[in-house]
């Protein structure tokens, strides 16, 4: 992700690189051709005093610590999703930024995809009427490495947070109830039952709509994201990223373009403009739902306070079988 963000920032005429922090000696040596100051630690960058903002693209488990560290130094932060691997970590990072009075933006790049921004505008204008259902699909070409999976938090936290934030942002509603099922066998490299290679999530929203999320890591195409939306006045299918080799030198234009727009929005916020991206509260909300999806995948059902608990599909099937 650091490479993708680097390409996006270099393509912008609104942002200049003040330096790159890379703790690995070999990787840092490979970055010498970027002709920008290189630092071995965040402390070195902070001490240099040249950064007006920082973009964090480190492993997820260290996100919250890094946000707090830069916030304490008075440096605004754009942090890759998720901001930590638990709601508690995200809340700690959000509170650190708030207490320091610095901008904190979470890297939910879908908010900067032109097709999705257009869809959101049509929803807000009432052109699709009452929204009945939103289905979001994210399928990667192949699973991540075992080392990545070891501390990624599982499929809901690694992948699902994007769809969760996308649903909240598109519809302007809160997710009040979730349940999830794994699809297929649990792969041997999975670290827990919450880390299948495919899963389906069902959610109830505060405005009455329902949402489904389909996540998968074995797809015949390259990484793909799309959605379908049903309303009382219309239907839309939006394949906003399809068969995209986002990790190649010729990265998908939608992906990198959204990353660039996201970084430029962050720069405007740092300069005193409105916050156009996801904020700290959004980061906490996405991880709160993702954590409950992970619990559901692990065999525990969940309902928000004030809602009826969900009977699992397996339980319902048993009830029908035994005539209860």
PDB file of C-alpha atoms in Angstrom:
ATOM      1  CA  UNK A   1       0.000   0.000   0.000  1.00  0.00           C
ATOM      2  CA  UNK A   2       2.895   2.338   0.622  1.00  0.00           C
ATOM      3  CA  UNK A   3       3.902   1.968  -3.029  1.00  0.00           C
ATOM      4  CA  UNK A   4       0.356   2.727  -4.203  1.00  0.00           C
ATOM      5  CA  UNK A   5       0.118   5.820  -1.997  1.00  0.00           C
ATOM      6  CA  UNK A   6       3.553   6.941  -3.177  1.00  0.00           C
ATOM      7  CA  UNK A   7       2.439   6.742  -6.818  1.00  0.00           C
ATOM      8  CA  UNK A   8      -0.753   8.650  -6.007  1.00  0.00           C
ATOM      9  CA  UNK A   9       1.075  11.439  -4.168  1.00  0.00           C
ATOM     10  CA  UNK A  10       3.694  11.775  -6.900  1.00  0.00           C
ATOM     11  CA  UNK A  11       0.875  12.258  -9.427  1.00  0.00           C
ATOM     12  CA  UNK A  12      -0.528  15.192  -7.449  1.00  0.00           C
ATOM     13  CA  UNK A  13       0.418  18.818  -7.985  1.00  0.00           C
ATOM     14  CA  UNK A  14      -0.998  19.739  -4.553  1.00  0.00           C
ATOM     15  CA  UNK A  15       1.299  17.657  -2.335  1.00  0.00           C
ATOM     16  CA  UNK A  16       5.085  17.478  -2.008  1.00  0.00           C
ATOM     17  CA  UNK A  17       6.887  14.617  -0.283  1.00  0.00           C
ATOM     18  CA  UNK A  18       8.797  15.738   2.802  1.00  0.00           C
ATOM     19  CA  UNK A  19      10.231  12.285   3.408  1.00  0.00           C
ATOM     20  CA  UNK A  20       9.573   8.569   3.662  1.00  0.00           C
ATOM     21  CA  UNK A  21       9.861   6.492   6.835  1.00  0.00           C
ATOM     22  CA  UNK A  22      10.945   2.908   6.164  1.00  0.00           C
ATOM     23  CA  UNK A  23      12.420   0.831   9.002  1.00  0.00           C
ATOM     24  CA  UNK A  24      13.707  -2.015   6.788  1.00  0.00           C
ATOM     25  CA  UNK A  25      17.231  -1.278   5.552  1.00  0.00           C
ATOM     26  CA  UNK A  26      16.833  -3.169   2.271  1.00  0.00           C
ATOM     27  CA  UNK A  27      13.555  -1.485   1.381  1.00  0.00           C
ATOM     28  CA  UNK A  28      14.906   1.908   2.354  1.00  0.00           C
ATOM     29  CA  UNK A  29      17.869   1.355   0.035  1.00  0.00           C
ATOM     30  CA  UNK A  30      15.481   0.629  -2.833  1.00  0.00           C
ATOM     31  CA  UNK A  31      13.758   3.960  -2.207  1.00  0.00           C
ATOM     32  CA  UNK A  32      16.887   6.035  -2.720  1.00  0.00           C
ATOM     33  CA  UNK A  33      15.835   6.691  -6.318  1.00  0.00           C
ATOM     34  CA  UNK A  34      12.813   8.641  -5.099  1.00  0.00           C
ATOM     35  CA  UNK A  35      15.133  11.580  -4.300  1.00  0.00           C
ATOM     36  CA  UNK A  36      13.390  12.479  -1.048  1.00  0.00           C
ATOM     37  CA  UNK A  37      14.720  12.309   2.523  1.00  0.00           C
ATOM     38  CA  UNK A  38      14.555   8.783   3.955  1.00  0.00           C
ATOM     39  CA  UNK A  39      14.099   8.050   7.641  1.00  0.00           C
ATOM     40  CA  UNK A  40      14.471   4.832   9.606  1.00  0.00           C
ATOM     41  CA  UNK A  41      11.869   5.725  12.251  1.00  0.00           C
ATOM     42  CA  UNK A  42       8.930   8.062  12.901  1.00  0.00           C
ATOM     43  CA  UNK A  43      11.020   9.794  15.544  1.00  0.00           C
ATOM     44  CA  UNK A  44      13.564  10.825  12.902  1.00  0.00           C
ATOM     45  CA  UNK A  45      10.843  12.311  10.684  1.00  0.00           C
ATOM     46  CA  UNK A  46       9.283  14.164  13.609  1.00  0.00           C
ATOM     47  CA  UNK A  47      12.672  15.515  14.644  1.00  0.00           C
ATOM     48  CA  UNK A  48      13.321  16.810  11.115  1.00  0.00           C
ATOM     49  CA  UNK A  49      10.321  19.128  11.507  1.00  0.00           C
ATOM     50  CA  UNK A  50       9.533  19.223   7.780  1.00  0.00           C
ATOM     51  CA  UNK A  51       6.258  17.283   7.655  1.00  0.00           C
ATOM     52  CA  UNK A  52       2.945  19.182   7.634  1.00  0.00           C
ATOM     53  CA  UNK A  53       1.037  15.893   7.545  1.00  0.00           C
ATOM     54  CA  UNK A  54       1.751  12.177   7.465  1.00  0.00           C
ATOM     55  CA  UNK A  55       0.225   9.258   5.588  1.00  0.00           C
ATOM     56  CA  UNK A  56       0.466   5.957   7.477  1.00  0.00           C
ATOM     57  CA  UNK A  57       0.632   2.779   5.386  1.00  0.00           C
ATOM     58  CA  UNK A  58       2.235   0.482   7.952  1.00  0.00           C
ATOM     59  CA  UNK A  59       0.825  -2.901   9.097  1.00  0.00           C
ATOM     60  CA  UNK A  60      -2.631  -2.568  10.689  1.00  0.00           C
ATOM     61  CA  UNK A  61      -1.615  -3.616  14.246  1.00  0.00           C
ATOM     62  CA  UNK A  62       0.648  -0.555  14.591  1.00  0.00           C
ATOM     63  CA  UNK A  63      -1.763   1.996  13.097  1.00  0.00           C
ATOM     64  CA  UNK A  64      -3.242   3.217  16.376  1.00  0.00           C
ATOM     65  CA  UNK A  65       0.183   3.605  18.019  1.00  0.00           C
ATOM     66  CA  UNK A  66       1.555   5.563  15.058  1.00  0.00           C
ATOM     67  CA  UNK A  67      -1.496   7.836  14.919  1.00  0.00           C
ATOM     68  CA  UNK A  68      -1.077   8.624  18.604  1.00  0.00           C
ATOM     69  CA  UNK A  69       2.642   9.219  18.166  1.00  0.00           C
ATOM     70  CA  UNK A  70       2.255  11.685  15.301  1.00  0.00           C
ATOM     71  CA  UNK A  71      -0.765  13.360  16.891  1.00  0.00           C
ATOM     72  CA  UNK A  72       1.247  13.995  20.058  1.00  0.00           C
ATOM     73  CA  UNK A  73       3.816  15.746  17.847  1.00  0.00           C
ATOM     74  CA  UNK A  74       1.078  17.960  16.398  1.00  0.00           C
ATOM     75  CA  UNK A  75       1.176  16.339  12.939  1.00  0.00           C
ATOM     76  CA  UNK A  76      -2.135  15.652  11.123  1.00  0.00           C
ATOM     77  CA  UNK A  77      -2.632  12.053   9.997  1.00  0.00           C
ATOM     78  CA  UNK A  78      -4.148  10.228   7.032  1.00  0.00           C
ATOM     79  CA  UNK A  79      -4.081   6.583   8.118  1.00  0.00           C
ATOM     80  CA  UNK A  80      -4.710   3.538   5.965  1.00  0.00           C
ATOM     81  CA  UNK A  81      -7.714   1.488   6.981  1.00  0.00           C
ATOM     82  CA  UNK A  82      -8.392   0.086   9.468  1.00  0.00           C
ATOM     83  CA  UNK A  83      -7.091   2.355  12.206  1.00  0.00           C
ATOM     84  CA  UNK A  84      -6.071  -0.576  14.383  1.00  0.00           C
ATOM     85  CA  UNK A  85      -7.594  -4.037  14.482  1.00  0.00           C
ATOM     86  CA  UNK A  86     -10.217  -3.400  17.172  1.00  0.00           C
ATOM     87  CA  UNK A  87     -12.745  -0.692  18.033  1.00  0.00           C
ATOM     88  CA  UNK A  88     -10.753   0.073  21.184  1.00  0.00           C
ATOM     89  CA  UNK A  89      -7.588   0.765  19.181  1.00  0.00           C
ATOM     90  CA  UNK A  90      -9.477   2.996  16.751  1.00  0.00           C
ATOM     91  CA  UNK A  91     -11.061   4.895  19.645  1.00  0.00           C
ATOM     92  CA  UNK A  92      -7.655   5.404  21.235  1.00  0.00           C
ATOM     93  CA  UNK A  93      -6.273   6.846  17.992  1.00  0.00           C
ATOM     94  CA  UNK A  94      -9.334   9.050  17.456  1.00  0.00           C
ATOM     95  CA  UNK A  95      -9.122  10.422  20.992  1.00  0.00           C
ATOM     96  CA  UNK A  96      -5.395  11.092  20.677  1.00  0.00           C
ATOM     97  CA  UNK A  97      -5.954  13.152  17.530  1.00  0.00           C
ATOM     98  CA  UNK A  98      -8.887  14.986  19.093  1.00  0.00           C
ATOM     99  CA  UNK A  99      -6.943  15.836  22.236  1.00  0.00           C
ATOM    100  CA  UNK A 100      -4.023  17.095  20.143  1.00  0.00           C
ATOM    101  CA  UNK A 101      -6.334  19.114  17.908  1.00  0.00           C
ATOM    102  CA  UNK A 102      -5.028  17.583  14.682  1.00  0.00           C
ATOM    103  CA  UNK A 103      -6.841  16.253  11.626  1.00  0.00           C
ATOM    104  CA  UNK A 104      -7.328  12.482  11.506  1.00  0.00           C
ATOM    105  CA  UNK A 105      -8.603  10.974   8.260  1.00  0.00           C
ATOM    106  CA  UNK A 106      -9.140   7.236   7.727  1.00  0.00           C
ATOM    107  CA  UNK A 107      -8.174   5.744   4.382  1.00  0.00           C
ATOM    108  CA  UNK A 108     -11.582   4.701   3.076  1.00  0.00           C
ATOM    109  CA  UNK A 109     -10.828   5.500  -0.550  1.00  0.00           C
ATOM    110  CA  UNK A 110     -14.254   4.410  -1.856  1.00  0.00           C
ATOM    111  CA  UNK A 111     -15.553   7.834  -0.757  1.00  0.00           C
ATOM    112  CA  UNK A 112     -13.460   9.366  -3.557  1.00  0.00           C
ATOM    113  CA  UNK A 113     -14.517   7.118  -6.447  1.00  0.00           C
ATOM    114  CA  UNK A 114     -16.455   9.294  -8.937  1.00  0.00           C
ATOM    115  CA  UNK A 115     -19.046   6.583  -9.695  1.00  0.00           C
ATOM    116  CA  UNK A 116     -19.815   6.140  -6.004  1.00  0.00           C
ATOM    117  CA  UNK A 117     -19.929   9.860  -5.333  1.00  0.00           C
ATOM    118  CA  UNK A 118     -22.434  10.196  -8.177  1.00  0.00           C
ATOM    119  CA  UNK A 119     -24.540   7.358  -6.763  1.00  0.00           C
ATOM    120  CA  UNK A 120     -24.538   8.954  -3.312  1.00  0.00           C
ATOM    121  CA  UNK A 121     -25.713  12.253  -4.808  1.00  0.00           C
ATOM    122  CA  UNK A 122     -28.596  10.497  -6.573  1.00  0.00           C
ATOM    123  CA  UNK A 123     -29.585   8.722  -3.355  1.00  0.00           C
ATOM    124  CA  UNK A 124     -29.510  11.989  -1.395  1.00  0.00           C
ATOM    125  CA  UNK A 125     -31.614  13.683  -4.101  1.00  0.00           C
ATOM    126  CA  UNK A 126     -34.252  10.961  -3.778  1.00  0.00           C
ATOM    127  CA  UNK A 127     -33.907   9.823  -7.379  1.00  0.00           C
ATOM    128  CA  UNK A 128     -33.935   6.165  -6.335  1.00  0.00           C
ATOM    129  CA  UNK A 129     -36.748   6.618  -3.841  1.00  0.00           C
ATOM    130  CA  UNK A 130     -36.810   4.626  -0.623  1.00  0.00           C
ATOM    131  CA  UNK A 131     -33.804   2.313  -0.488  1.00  0.00           C
ATOM    132  CA  UNK A 132     -34.741  -1.302   0.136  1.00  0.00           C
ATOM    133  CA  UNK A 133     -31.442  -3.132  -0.240  1.00  0.00           C
ATOM    134  CA  UNK A 134     -27.769  -2.457  -0.886  1.00  0.00           C
ATOM    135  CA  UNK A 135     -25.475  -5.368  -1.755  1.00  0.00           C
ATOM    136  CA  UNK A 136     -21.712  -4.816  -1.760  1.00  0.00           C
ATOM    137  CA  UNK A 137     -19.204  -7.260  -3.214  1.00  0.00           C
ATOM    138  CA  UNK A 138     -15.427  -7.326  -2.798  1.00  0.00           C
ATOM    139  CA  UNK A 139     -13.520 -10.287  -4.229  1.00  0.00           C
ATOM    140  CA  UNK A 140      -9.742 -10.499  -4.447  1.00  0.00           C
ATOM    141  CA  UNK A 141      -7.924 -12.617  -6.967  1.00  0.00           C
ATOM    142  CA  UNK A 142      -6.033 -14.632  -4.354  1.00  0.00           C
ATOM    143  CA  UNK A 143      -5.596 -14.794  -0.564  1.00  0.00           C
ATOM    144  CA  UNK A 144      -2.925 -12.770   1.223  1.00  0.00           C
ATOM    145  CA  UNK A 145       0.187 -14.373   2.634  1.00  0.00           C
ATOM    146  CA  UNK A 146       0.078 -16.371   5.845  1.00  0.00           C
ATOM    147  CA  UNK A 147       2.291 -13.756   7.520  1.00  0.00           C
ATOM    148  CA  UNK A 148      -0.205 -11.020   6.632  1.00  0.00           C
ATOM    149  CA  UNK A 149      -3.164 -13.050   7.849  1.00  0.00           C
ATOM    150  CA  UNK A 150      -1.463 -13.707  11.172  1.00  0.00           C
ATOM    151  CA  UNK A 151      -2.268 -10.244  12.516  1.00  0.00           C
ATOM    152  CA  UNK A 152      -4.741  -8.730  10.021  1.00  0.00           C
ATOM    153  CA  UNK A 153      -7.766  -9.337  12.252  1.00  0.00           C
ATOM    154  CA  UNK A 154      -9.548 -11.646   9.804  1.00  0.00           C
ATOM    155  CA  UNK A 155     -11.605 -11.079   6.682  1.00  0.00           C
ATOM    156  CA  UNK A 156     -14.149  -8.701   8.264  1.00  0.00           C
ATOM    157  CA  UNK A 157     -11.496  -6.360   9.642  1.00  0.00           C
ATOM    158  CA  UNK A 158      -9.064  -6.679   6.734  1.00  0.00           C
ATOM    159  CA  UNK A 159     -11.642  -6.446   3.914  1.00  0.00           C
ATOM    160  CA  UNK A 160     -15.121  -5.906   5.312  1.00  0.00           C
ATOM    161  CA  UNK A 161     -14.462  -2.505   6.866  1.00  0.00           C
ATOM    162  CA  UNK A 162     -14.434  -1.018   3.366  1.00  0.00           C
ATOM    163  CA  UNK A 163     -17.950  -2.259   2.670  1.00  0.00           C
ATOM    164  CA  UNK A 164     -19.148  -1.274   6.129  1.00  0.00           C
ATOM    165  CA  UNK A 165     -17.936   2.292   5.703  1.00  0.00           C
ATOM    166  CA  UNK A 166     -19.270   2.359   2.145  1.00  0.00           C
ATOM    167  CA  UNK A 167     -22.771   1.362   3.313  1.00  0.00           C
ATOM    168  CA  UNK A 168     -22.847   3.963   6.099  1.00  0.00           C
ATOM    169  CA  UNK A 169     -21.540   6.691   3.788  1.00  0.00           C
ATOM    170  CA  UNK A 170     -23.756   5.931   0.788  1.00  0.00           C
ATOM    171  CA  UNK A 171     -27.014   5.620   2.704  1.00  0.00           C
ATOM    172  CA  UNK A 172     -26.340   7.963   5.622  1.00  0.00           C
ATOM    173  CA  UNK A 173     -27.629   5.288   7.997  1.00  0.00           C
ATOM    174  CA  UNK A 174     -26.186   3.325  10.900  1.00  0.00           C
ATOM    175  CA  UNK A 175     -25.868  -0.455  10.979  1.00  0.00           C
ATOM    176  CA  UNK A 176     -28.012  -1.714  13.846  1.00  0.00           C
ATOM    177  CA  UNK A 177     -27.774  -5.499  13.482  1.00  0.00           C
ATOM    178  CA  UNK A 178     -25.392  -7.910  11.776  1.00  0.00           C
ATOM    179  CA  UNK A 179     -24.948 -11.631  11.265  1.00  0.00           C
ATOM    180  CA  UNK A 180     -22.408 -13.466   9.128  1.00  0.00           C
ATOM    181  CA  UNK A 181     -21.625 -16.886   7.736  1.00  0.00           C
ATOM    182  CA  UNK A 182     -18.389 -18.310   6.388  1.00  0.00           C
ATOM    183  CA  UNK A 183     -18.558 -19.907   2.949  1.00  0.00           C
ATOM    184  CA  UNK A 184     -16.551 -23.035   2.201  1.00  0.00           C
ATOM    185  CA  UNK A 185     -13.948 -24.717   4.339  1.00  0.00           C
ATOM    186  CA  UNK A 186     -11.662 -22.792   6.647  1.00  0.00           C
ATOM    187  CA  UNK A 187      -8.225 -22.653   4.992  1.00  0.00           C
ATOM    188  CA  UNK A 188      -5.308 -24.157   6.932  1.00  0.00           C
ATOM    189  CA  UNK A 189      -3.516 -20.791   7.065  1.00  0.00           C
ATOM    190  CA  UNK A 190      -6.478 -19.111   8.790  1.00  0.00           C
ATOM    191  CA  UNK A 191      -5.648 -17.918  12.283  1.00  0.00           C
ATOM    192  CA  UNK A 192      -9.233 -18.208  13.560  1.00  0.00           C
ATOM    193  CA  UNK A 193     -12.794 -19.047  12.541  1.00  0.00           C
ATOM    194  CA  UNK A 194     -13.186 -15.332  11.764  1.00  0.00           C
ATOM    195  CA  UNK A 195     -10.711 -15.617   8.883  1.00  0.00           C
ATOM    196  CA  UNK A 196     -12.385 -17.690   6.122  1.00  0.00           C
ATOM    197  CA  UNK A 197     -11.585 -17.112   2.454  1.00  0.00           C
ATOM    198  CA  UNK A 198     -15.192 -16.171   1.758  1.00  0.00           C
ATOM    199  CA  UNK A 199     -18.128 -14.935   3.800  1.00  0.00           C
ATOM    200  CA  UNK A 200     -21.540 -13.299   3.544  1.00  0.00           C
ATOM    201  CA  UNK A 201     -22.844 -10.644   5.935  1.00  0.00           C
ATOM    202  CA  UNK A 202     -26.452  -9.572   6.461  1.00  0.00           C
ATOM    203  CA  UNK A 203     -27.121  -6.209   8.092  1.00  0.00           C
ATOM    204  CA  UNK A 204     -30.143  -4.155   9.157  1.00  0.00           C
ATOM    205  CA  UNK A 205     -29.847  -0.378   8.890  1.00  0.00           C
ATOM    206  CA  UNK A 206     -31.345   2.355  11.024  1.00  0.00           C
ATOM    207  CA  UNK A 207     -33.523   3.664   8.192  1.00  0.00           C
ATOM    208  CA  UNK A 208     -35.106   0.294   7.468  1.00  0.00           C
ATOM    209  CA  UNK A 209     -32.972  -0.859   4.537  1.00  0.00           C
ATOM    210  CA  UNK A 210     -31.057  -4.119   4.573  1.00  0.00           C
ATOM    211  CA  UNK A 211     -27.544  -4.669   3.291  1.00  0.00           C
ATOM    212  CA  UNK A 212     -25.539  -7.693   2.289  1.00  0.00           C
ATOM    213  CA  UNK A 213     -21.775  -7.910   2.018  1.00  0.00           C
ATOM    214  CA  UNK A 214     -20.033 -10.600  -0.022  1.00  0.00           C
ATOM    215  CA  UNK A 215     -16.311 -11.007   0.651  1.00  0.00           C
ATOM    216  CA  UNK A 216     -13.955 -13.420  -1.064  1.00  0.00           C
ATOM    217  CA  UNK A 217     -10.288 -14.089  -1.665  1.00  0.00           C
ATOM    218  CA  UNK A 218     -10.379 -16.526  -4.599  1.00  0.00           C
ATOM    219  CA  UNK A 219     -11.786 -14.943  -7.744  1.00  0.00           C
ATOM    220  CA  UNK A 220     -11.070 -15.831 -11.404  1.00  0.00           C
ATOM    221  CA  UNK A 221     -10.635 -12.119 -12.173  1.00  0.00           C
ATOM    222  CA  UNK A 222      -8.155  -9.746 -10.592  1.00  0.00           C
ATOM    223  CA  UNK A 223      -9.348  -7.703  -7.603  1.00  0.00           C
ATOM    224  CA  UNK A 224     -12.935  -6.527  -8.152  1.00  0.00           C
ATOM    225  CA  UNK A 225     -15.463  -4.418  -6.254  1.00  0.00           C
ATOM    226  CA  UNK A 226     -19.061  -3.737  -7.239  1.00  0.00           C
ATOM    227  CA  UNK A 227     -22.469  -3.088  -5.748  1.00  0.00           C
ATOM    228  CA  UNK A 228     -26.167  -3.348  -6.489  1.00  0.00           C
ATOM    229  CA  UNK A 229     -28.857  -1.102  -5.061  1.00  0.00           C
ATOM    230  CA  UNK A 230     -32.640  -1.483  -5.090  1.00  0.00           C
ATOM    231  CA  UNK A 231     -34.975   1.442  -4.390  1.00  0.00           C
ATOM    232  CA  UNK A 232     -38.668   2.178  -4.770  1.00  0.00           C
ATOM    233  CA  UNK A 233     -37.896   4.233  -7.880  1.00  0.00           C
ATOM    234  CA  UNK A 234     -34.968   2.455  -9.424  1.00  0.00           C
ATOM    235  CA  UNK A 235     -32.110  -0.031  -9.451  1.00  0.00           C
ATOM    236  CA  UNK A 236     -28.406   0.459 -10.077  1.00  0.00           C
ATOM    237  CA  UNK A 237     -25.471  -1.882 -10.548  1.00  0.00           C
ATOM    238  CA  UNK A 238     -22.084  -0.194 -10.183  1.00  0.00           C
ATOM    239  CA  UNK A 239     -18.940  -2.242 -10.982  1.00  0.00           C
ATOM    240  CA  UNK A 240     -16.597   0.555  -9.928  1.00  0.00           C
ATOM    241  CA  UNK A 241     -13.433  -1.573  -9.935  1.00  0.00           C
ATOM    242  CA  UNK A 242     -13.292  -4.689 -12.078  1.00  0.00           C
ATOM    243  CA  UNK A 243     -10.450  -7.109 -12.856  1.00  0.00           C
ATOM    244  CA  UNK A 244      -7.967  -4.573 -11.527  1.00  0.00           C
ATOM    245  CA  UNK A 245      -4.305  -5.464 -11.047  1.00  0.00           C
ATOM    246  CA  UNK A 246      -3.882  -2.830  -8.358  1.00  0.00           C
ATOM    247  CA  UNK A 247      -0.378  -3.953  -7.375  1.00  0.00           C
ATOM    248  CA  UNK A 248       1.235  -3.701 -10.822  1.00  0.00           C
ATOM    249  CA  UNK A 249       3.305  -0.800 -12.098  1.00  0.00           C
ATOM    250  CA  UNK A 250       0.304   0.180 -14.231  1.00  0.00           C
ATOM    251  CA  UNK A 251      -2.077   0.175 -11.262  1.00  0.00           C
ATOM    252  CA  UNK A 252      -5.806   0.500 -11.795  1.00  0.00           C
ATOM    253  CA  UNK A 253      -6.706   4.106 -12.596  1.00  0.00           C
ATOM    254  CA  UNK A 254      -9.800   4.080 -10.372  1.00  0.00           C
ATOM    255  CA  UNK A 255      -7.812   2.792  -7.390  1.00  0.00           C
ATOM    256  CA  UNK A 256      -4.865   5.169  -7.690  1.00  0.00           C
ATOM    257  CA  UNK A 257      -7.103   8.055  -8.747  1.00  0.00           C
ATOM    258  CA  UNK A 258      -9.184   7.662  -5.602  1.00  0.00           C
ATOM    259  CA  UNK A 259      -6.002   7.469  -3.509  1.00  0.00           C
ATOM    260  CA  UNK A 260      -4.811  10.726  -5.064  1.00  0.00           C
ATOM    261  CA  UNK A 261      -8.169  12.446  -4.481  1.00  0.00           C
ATOM    262  CA  UNK A 262      -8.167  11.177  -0.901  1.00  0.00           C
ATOM    263  CA  UNK A 263      -4.691  12.564  -0.213  1.00  0.00           C
ATOM    264  CA  UNK A 264      -5.557  15.908  -1.783  1.00  0.00           C
ATOM    265  CA  UNK A 265      -8.714  16.135   0.336  1.00  0.00           C
ATOM    266  CA  UNK A 266      -6.561  15.458   3.397  1.00  0.00           C
ATOM    267  CA  UNK A 267      -4.176  18.241   2.357  1.00  0.00           C
ATOM    268  CA  UNK A 268      -7.088  20.667   2.042  1.00  0.00           C
ATOM    269  CA  UNK A 269      -8.333  19.683   5.503  1.00  0.00           C
ATOM    270  CA  UNK A 270      -4.866  20.236   6.969  1.00  0.00           C
ATOM    271  CA  UNK A 271      -4.890  23.723   5.435  1.00  0.00           C
ATOM    272  CA  UNK A 272      -8.185  24.499   7.169  1.00  0.00           C
ATOM    273  CA  UNK A 273     -10.727  23.183   4.675  1.00  0.00           C
ATOM    274  CA  UNK A 274     -13.636  20.857   5.498  1.00  0.00           C
ATOM    275  CA  UNK A 275     -12.962  17.189   6.189  1.00  0.00           C
ATOM    276  CA  UNK A 276     -14.218  15.384   3.075  1.00  0.00           C
ATOM    277  CA  UNK A 277     -13.034  11.887   3.968  1.00  0.00           C
ATOM    278  CA  UNK A 278     -13.795   9.452   6.770  1.00  0.00           C
ATOM    279  CA  UNK A 279     -12.953  10.760  10.225  1.00  0.00           C
ATOM    280  CA  UNK A 280     -12.103   9.171  13.535  1.00  0.00           C
ATOM    281  CA  UNK A 281     -15.723   8.467  14.449  1.00  0.00           C
ATOM    282  CA  UNK A 282     -16.196   6.724  11.096  1.00  0.00           C
ATOM    283  CA  UNK A 283     -13.125   4.588  11.749  1.00  0.00           C
ATOM    284  CA  UNK A 284     -14.494   3.516  15.134  1.00  0.00           C
ATOM    285  CA  UNK A 285     -17.945   2.801  13.693  1.00  0.00           C
ATOM    286  CA  UNK A 286     -16.562   0.620  10.888  1.00  0.00           C
ATOM    287  CA  UNK A 287     -14.394  -1.403  13.246  1.00  0.00           C
ATOM    288  CA  UNK A 288     -17.218  -1.789  15.764  1.00  0.00           C
ATOM    289  CA  UNK A 289     -19.406  -3.451  13.134  1.00  0.00           C
ATOM    290  CA  UNK A 290     -16.467  -5.456  11.744  1.00  0.00           C
ATOM    291  CA  UNK A 291     -15.703  -6.809  15.209  1.00  0.00           C
ATOM    292  CA  UNK A 292     -19.294  -8.006  15.537  1.00  0.00           C
ATOM    293  CA  UNK A 293     -19.090  -9.640  12.100  1.00  0.00           C
ATOM    294  CA  UNK A 294     -15.946 -11.440  13.279  1.00  0.00           C
ATOM    295  CA  UNK A 295     -17.819 -12.630  16.385  1.00  0.00           C
ATOM    296  CA  UNK A 296     -20.654 -13.892  14.216  1.00  0.00           C
ATOM    297  CA  UNK A 297     -18.210 -15.770  11.969  1.00  0.00           C
ATOM    298  CA  UNK A 298     -16.813 -17.345  15.116  1.00  0.00           C
ATOM    299  CA  UNK A 299     -20.267 -18.688  15.981  1.00  0.00           C
ATOM    300  CA  UNK A 300     -21.674 -15.926  18.178  1.00  0.00           C
ATOM    301  CA  UNK A 301     -24.778 -14.020  17.096  1.00  0.00           C
ATOM    302  CA  UNK A 302     -25.047 -10.338  17.809  1.00  0.00           C
ATOM    303  CA  UNK A 303     -27.768  -7.695  17.970  1.00  0.00           C
ATOM    304  CA  UNK A 304     -27.447  -4.047  18.897  1.00  0.00           C
ATOM    305  CA  UNK A 305     -29.263  -2.933  22.088  1.00  0.00           C
ATOM    306  CA  UNK A 306     -32.971  -2.521  21.486  1.00  0.00           C
ATOM    307  CA  UNK A 307     -33.130  -5.019  18.618  1.00  0.00           C
ATOM    308  CA  UNK A 308     -34.181  -8.640  18.616  1.00  0.00           C
ATOM    309  CA  UNK A 309     -31.339 -11.170  18.691  1.00  0.00           C
ATOM    310  CA  UNK A 310     -30.835 -13.186  15.552  1.00  0.00           C
ATOM    311  CA  UNK A 311     -31.471 -16.897  15.381  1.00  0.00           C
ATOM    312  CA  UNK A 312     -28.738 -18.402  13.251  1.00  0.00           C
ATOM    313  CA  UNK A 313     -29.694 -20.001   9.912  1.00  0.00           C
ATOM    314  CA  UNK A 314     -28.326 -23.310  11.232  1.00  0.00           C
ATOM    315  CA  UNK A 315     -30.669 -23.138  14.234  1.00  0.00           C
ATOM    316  CA  UNK A 316     -33.620 -22.294  12.005  1.00  0.00           C
ATOM    317  CA  UNK A 317     -32.826 -25.255   9.763  1.00  0.00           C
ATOM    318  CA  UNK A 318     -32.681 -27.591  12.749  1.00  0.00           C
ATOM    319  CA  UNK A 319     -36.007 -26.258  13.968  1.00  0.00           C
ATOM    320  CA  UNK A 320     -37.626 -27.066  10.650  1.00  0.00           C
ATOM    321  CA  UNK A 321     -36.027 -30.505  10.540  1.00  0.00           C
ATOM    322  CA  UNK A 322     -37.343 -31.492  13.956  1.00  0.00           C
ATOM    323  CA  UNK A 323     -40.686 -29.736  13.572  1.00  0.00           C
ATOM    324  CA  UNK A 324     -40.225 -27.436  16.564  1.00  0.00           C
TER     325      UNK A 324
END
